[in-house]
Short mmCIF file of C-alpha atoms in Angstrom, two decimals:
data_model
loop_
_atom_site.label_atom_id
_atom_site.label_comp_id
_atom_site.label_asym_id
_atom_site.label_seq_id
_atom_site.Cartn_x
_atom_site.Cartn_y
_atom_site.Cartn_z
CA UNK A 1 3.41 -21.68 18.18
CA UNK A 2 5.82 -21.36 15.31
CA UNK A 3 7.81 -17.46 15.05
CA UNK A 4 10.76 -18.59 14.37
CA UNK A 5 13.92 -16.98 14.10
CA UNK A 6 16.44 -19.17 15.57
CA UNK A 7 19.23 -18.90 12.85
CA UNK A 8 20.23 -15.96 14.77
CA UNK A 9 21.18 -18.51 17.10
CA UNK A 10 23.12 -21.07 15.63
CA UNK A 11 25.98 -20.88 13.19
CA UNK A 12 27.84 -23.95 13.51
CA UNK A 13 30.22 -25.08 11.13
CA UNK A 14 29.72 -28.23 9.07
CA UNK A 15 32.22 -30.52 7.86
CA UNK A 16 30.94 -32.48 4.63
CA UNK A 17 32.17 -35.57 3.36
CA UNK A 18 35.82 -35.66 1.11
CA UNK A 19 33.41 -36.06 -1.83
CA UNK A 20 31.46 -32.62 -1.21
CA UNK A 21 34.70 -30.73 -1.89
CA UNK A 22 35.01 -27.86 -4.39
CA UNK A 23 36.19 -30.24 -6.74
CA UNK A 24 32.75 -32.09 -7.16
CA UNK A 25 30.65 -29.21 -6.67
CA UNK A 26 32.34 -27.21 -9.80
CA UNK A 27 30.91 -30.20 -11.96
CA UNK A 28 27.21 -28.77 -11.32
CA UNK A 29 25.82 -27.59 -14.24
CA UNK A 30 24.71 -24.42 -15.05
CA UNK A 31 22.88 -22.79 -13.17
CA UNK A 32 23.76 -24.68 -9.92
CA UNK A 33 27.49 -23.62 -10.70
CA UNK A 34 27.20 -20.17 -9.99
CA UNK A 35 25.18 -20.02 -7.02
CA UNK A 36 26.86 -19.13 -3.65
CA UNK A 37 28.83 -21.73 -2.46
CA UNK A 38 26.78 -22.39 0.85
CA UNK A 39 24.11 -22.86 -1.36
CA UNK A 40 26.09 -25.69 -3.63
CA UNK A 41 27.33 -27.46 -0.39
CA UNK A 42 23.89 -27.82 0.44
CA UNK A 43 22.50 -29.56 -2.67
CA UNK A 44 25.44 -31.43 -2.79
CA UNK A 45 24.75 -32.78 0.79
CA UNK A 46 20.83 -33.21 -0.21
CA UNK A 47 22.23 -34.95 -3.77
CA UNK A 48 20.51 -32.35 -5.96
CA UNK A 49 22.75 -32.29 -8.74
CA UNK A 50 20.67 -31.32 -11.79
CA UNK A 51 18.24 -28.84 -12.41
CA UNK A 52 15.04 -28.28 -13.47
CA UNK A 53 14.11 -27.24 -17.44
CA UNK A 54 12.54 -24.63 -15.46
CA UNK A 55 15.36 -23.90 -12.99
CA UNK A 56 17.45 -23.49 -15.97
CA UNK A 57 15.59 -20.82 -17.94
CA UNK A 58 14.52 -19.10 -14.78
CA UNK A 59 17.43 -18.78 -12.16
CA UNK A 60 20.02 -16.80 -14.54
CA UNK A 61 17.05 -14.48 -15.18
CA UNK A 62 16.14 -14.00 -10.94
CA UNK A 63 20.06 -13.59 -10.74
CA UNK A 64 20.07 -10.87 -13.10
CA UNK A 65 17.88 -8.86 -10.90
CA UNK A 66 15.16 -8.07 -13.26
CA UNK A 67 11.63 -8.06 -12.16
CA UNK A 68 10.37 -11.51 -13.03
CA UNK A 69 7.17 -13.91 -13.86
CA UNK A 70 7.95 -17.34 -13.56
CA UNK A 71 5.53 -19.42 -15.05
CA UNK A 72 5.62 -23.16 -15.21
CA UNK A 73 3.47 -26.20 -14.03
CA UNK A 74 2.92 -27.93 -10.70
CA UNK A 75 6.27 -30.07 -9.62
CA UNK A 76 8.81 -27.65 -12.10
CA UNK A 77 10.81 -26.64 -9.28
CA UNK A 78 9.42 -23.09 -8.57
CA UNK A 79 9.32 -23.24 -4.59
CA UNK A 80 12.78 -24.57 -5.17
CA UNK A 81 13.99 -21.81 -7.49
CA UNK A 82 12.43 -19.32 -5.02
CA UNK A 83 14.73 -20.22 -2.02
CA UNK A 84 18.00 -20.64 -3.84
CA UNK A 85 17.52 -17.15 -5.35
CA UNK A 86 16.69 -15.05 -2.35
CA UNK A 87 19.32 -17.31 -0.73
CA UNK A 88 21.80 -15.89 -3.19
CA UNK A 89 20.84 -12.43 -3.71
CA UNK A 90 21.28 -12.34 0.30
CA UNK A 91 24.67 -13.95 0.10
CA UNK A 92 23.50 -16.55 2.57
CA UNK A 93 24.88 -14.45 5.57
CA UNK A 94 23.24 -11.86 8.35
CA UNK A 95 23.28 -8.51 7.39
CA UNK A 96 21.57 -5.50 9.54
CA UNK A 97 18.04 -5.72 11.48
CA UNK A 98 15.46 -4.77 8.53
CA UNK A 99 14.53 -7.51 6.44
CA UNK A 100 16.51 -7.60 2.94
CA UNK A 101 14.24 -10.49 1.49
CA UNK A 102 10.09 -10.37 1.89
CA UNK A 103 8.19 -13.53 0.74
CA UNK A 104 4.20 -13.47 0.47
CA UNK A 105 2.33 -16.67 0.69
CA UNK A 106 -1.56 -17.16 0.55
CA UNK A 107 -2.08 -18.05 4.16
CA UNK A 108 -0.59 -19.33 7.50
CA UNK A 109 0.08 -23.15 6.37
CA UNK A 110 1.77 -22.59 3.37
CA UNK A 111 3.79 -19.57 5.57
CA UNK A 112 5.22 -22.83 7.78
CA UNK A 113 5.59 -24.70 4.73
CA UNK A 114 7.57 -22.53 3.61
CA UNK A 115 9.70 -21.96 6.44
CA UNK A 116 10.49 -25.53 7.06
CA UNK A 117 11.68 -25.80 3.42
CA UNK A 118 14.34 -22.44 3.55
CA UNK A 119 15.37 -23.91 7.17
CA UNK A 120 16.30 -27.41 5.16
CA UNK A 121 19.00 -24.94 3.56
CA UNK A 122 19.61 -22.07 6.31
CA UNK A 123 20.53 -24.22 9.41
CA UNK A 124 23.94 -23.64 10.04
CA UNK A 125 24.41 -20.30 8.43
CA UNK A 126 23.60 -17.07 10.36
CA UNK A 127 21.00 -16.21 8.19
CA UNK A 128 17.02 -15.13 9.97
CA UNK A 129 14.23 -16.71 8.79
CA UNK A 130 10.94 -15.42 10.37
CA UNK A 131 7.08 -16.07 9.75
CA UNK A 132 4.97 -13.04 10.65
CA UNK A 133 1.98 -15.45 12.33
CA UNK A 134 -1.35 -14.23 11.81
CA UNK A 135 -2.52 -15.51 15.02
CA UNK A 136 -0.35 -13.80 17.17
CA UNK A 137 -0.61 -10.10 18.60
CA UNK A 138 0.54 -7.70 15.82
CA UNK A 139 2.70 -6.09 18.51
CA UNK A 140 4.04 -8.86 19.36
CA UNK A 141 5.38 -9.68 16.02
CA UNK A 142 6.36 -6.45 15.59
CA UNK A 143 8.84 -6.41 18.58
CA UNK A 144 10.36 -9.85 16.99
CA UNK A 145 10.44 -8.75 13.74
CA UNK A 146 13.27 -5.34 14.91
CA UNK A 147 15.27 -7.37 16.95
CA UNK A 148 16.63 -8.14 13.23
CA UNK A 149 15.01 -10.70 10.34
CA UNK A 150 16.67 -11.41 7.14
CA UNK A 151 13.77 -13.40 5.37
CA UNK A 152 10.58 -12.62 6.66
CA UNK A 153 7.19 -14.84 5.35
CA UNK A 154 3.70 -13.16 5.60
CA UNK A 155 0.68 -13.48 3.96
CA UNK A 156 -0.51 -10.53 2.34
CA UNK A 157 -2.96 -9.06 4.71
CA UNK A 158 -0.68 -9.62 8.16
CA UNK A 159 1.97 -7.82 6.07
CA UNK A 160 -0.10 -5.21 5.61
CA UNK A 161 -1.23 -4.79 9.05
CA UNK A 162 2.59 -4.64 10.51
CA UNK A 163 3.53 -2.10 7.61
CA UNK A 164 -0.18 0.32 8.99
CA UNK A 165 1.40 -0.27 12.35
CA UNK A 166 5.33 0.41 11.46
CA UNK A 167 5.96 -2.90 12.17
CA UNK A 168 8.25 -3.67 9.39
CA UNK A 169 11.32 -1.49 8.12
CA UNK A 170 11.43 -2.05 4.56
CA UNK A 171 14.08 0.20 3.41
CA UNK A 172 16.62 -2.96 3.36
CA UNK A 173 14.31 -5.16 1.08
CA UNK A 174 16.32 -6.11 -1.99
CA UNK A 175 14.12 -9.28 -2.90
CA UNK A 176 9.89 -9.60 -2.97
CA UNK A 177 9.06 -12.92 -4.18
CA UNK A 178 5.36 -14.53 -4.26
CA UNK A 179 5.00 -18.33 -3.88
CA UNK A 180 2.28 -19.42 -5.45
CA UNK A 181 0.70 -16.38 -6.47
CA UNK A 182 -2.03 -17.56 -8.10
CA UNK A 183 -4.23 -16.60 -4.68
CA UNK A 184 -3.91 -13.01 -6.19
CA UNK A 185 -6.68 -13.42 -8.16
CA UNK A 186 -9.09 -12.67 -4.73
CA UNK A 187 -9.43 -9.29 -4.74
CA UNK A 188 -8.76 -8.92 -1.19
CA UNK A 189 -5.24 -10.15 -1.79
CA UNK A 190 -4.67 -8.02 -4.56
CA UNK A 191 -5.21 -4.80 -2.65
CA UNK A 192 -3.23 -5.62 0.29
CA UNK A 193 -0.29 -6.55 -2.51
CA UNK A 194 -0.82 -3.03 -3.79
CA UNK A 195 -0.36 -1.41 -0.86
CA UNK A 196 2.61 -3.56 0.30
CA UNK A 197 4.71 -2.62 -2.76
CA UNK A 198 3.66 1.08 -2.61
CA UNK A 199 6.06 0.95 0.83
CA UNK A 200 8.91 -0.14 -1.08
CA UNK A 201 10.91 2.03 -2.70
CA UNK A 202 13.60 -0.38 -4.66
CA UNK A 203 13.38 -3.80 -4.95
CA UNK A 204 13.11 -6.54 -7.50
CA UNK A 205 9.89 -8.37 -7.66
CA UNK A 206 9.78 -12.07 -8.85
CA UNK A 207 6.07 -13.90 -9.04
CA UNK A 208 6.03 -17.72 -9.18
CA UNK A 209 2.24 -19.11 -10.95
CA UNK A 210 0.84 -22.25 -12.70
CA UNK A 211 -0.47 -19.68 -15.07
CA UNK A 212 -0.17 -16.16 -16.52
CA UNK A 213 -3.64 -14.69 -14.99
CA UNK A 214 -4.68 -10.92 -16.76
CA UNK A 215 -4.68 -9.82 -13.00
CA UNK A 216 -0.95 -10.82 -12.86
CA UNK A 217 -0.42 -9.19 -16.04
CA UNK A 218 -1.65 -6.10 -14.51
CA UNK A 219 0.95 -5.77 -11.87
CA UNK A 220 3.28 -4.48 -15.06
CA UNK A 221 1.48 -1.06 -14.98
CA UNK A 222 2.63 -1.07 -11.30
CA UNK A 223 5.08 -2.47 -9.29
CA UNK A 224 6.31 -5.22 -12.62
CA UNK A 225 7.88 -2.60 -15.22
CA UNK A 226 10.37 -3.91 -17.56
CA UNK A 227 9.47 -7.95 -16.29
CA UNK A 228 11.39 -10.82 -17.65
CA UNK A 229 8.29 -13.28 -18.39
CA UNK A 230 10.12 -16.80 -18.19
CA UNK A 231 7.35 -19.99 -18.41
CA UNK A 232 7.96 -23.68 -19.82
#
């Protein structure tokens, strides 16, 4: 079964092509040009060299660290937009044990989804990716999850089982994003949300939906003050 953490593991260096060089990646347009520059090498290696309309109005707000609502249809880049900013705000480099960035997903699939996608960028960096898998022992993950994580992926309700347990330091976090989050209309969801962010004590908070729900709206009297609303 997938718990994966193996950046800890590997941090090889990676020679790109003469055409990859500093030179070519300052041509990337804004916002690509101010990302970190691990994170330019690698859309320059995967030849993603233009953004989004939605990457564009929504990445210089993430950066700014304001609380955020990105709304925009299926296909606009969001899961996209997601991984290059919590790549960034975590300088793309090991840091501690805790986790610094937290990302909820509905359920176990899109959790590997997920995963696969921020290891497409995090190979080769010393960066720890980890999913906390629902189907395994909660002790379990909670053993993996202090020998050090930098990203960690939950759903909602295994996240708040490890935090019931102490199974997840959250003092680090600087970054909560939610993929997708949509899924918060269940009411289940929307507790266990409520009672993840009343563990954290600073962080920004960054939703990604197809559309602004009232029950997302909500959040603003909570967790969301002072949100940046950015949609196309």
């Amino acid at each position: 079964m997938k718990r994966k953490r193996e950046n800890k593991y590997i941090n090889l260096v990676v020679s790109l092509p003469s055409y990859y060089n500093s030179t070519a990646m300052s041509v990337f347009p804004k916002p690509f040009k101010k990302l970190h520059i691990e994170i330019k090498e690698k859309l320059a290696a995967f030849e993603i060299t233009t953004p989004t309309p939605f990457q564009e109005k929504s990445i210089p707000v993430i950066k700014s660290g304001a609380n955020s609502y990105c709304i925009a249809p299926e296909n606009s880049g969001k899961t996209t937009t997601l991984l290059l900013t919590t790549l960034h705000k975590l300088k793309c480099e090991e840091v501690g044990t805790a986790p610094r960035g937290l990302v909820l997903v509905e359920n176990n699939e899109k959790a590997l989804a997920l995963y696969e996608a921020f290891i497409k960028y995090t190979r080769h960096t010393s960066l720890r990716v980890y999913i906390a898998d629902e189907k395994q022992h909660l002790e379990l993950l909670k053993s993996e999850i202090f020998e050090g994580v930098d990203i960690l992926i939950a759903a909602p309700k295994t996240m708040h089982k490890l935090l019931l347990l102490e199974g997840v330091n959250t003092t680090q976090l600087t970054i909560l994003s939610i993929d997708d989050a949509d899924f918060l209309t269940q009411k289940s969801a929307t507790t266990d949300l409520m009672a993840i962010t009343q563990s954290i004590h600073k962080c920004q908070f960054v939703m990604y939906s197809e559309k602004m729900h009232p029950t997302l709206q909500r959040f603003e009297d909570y967790f969301m003050q002072h949100a940046k609303i950015v949609s196309i």
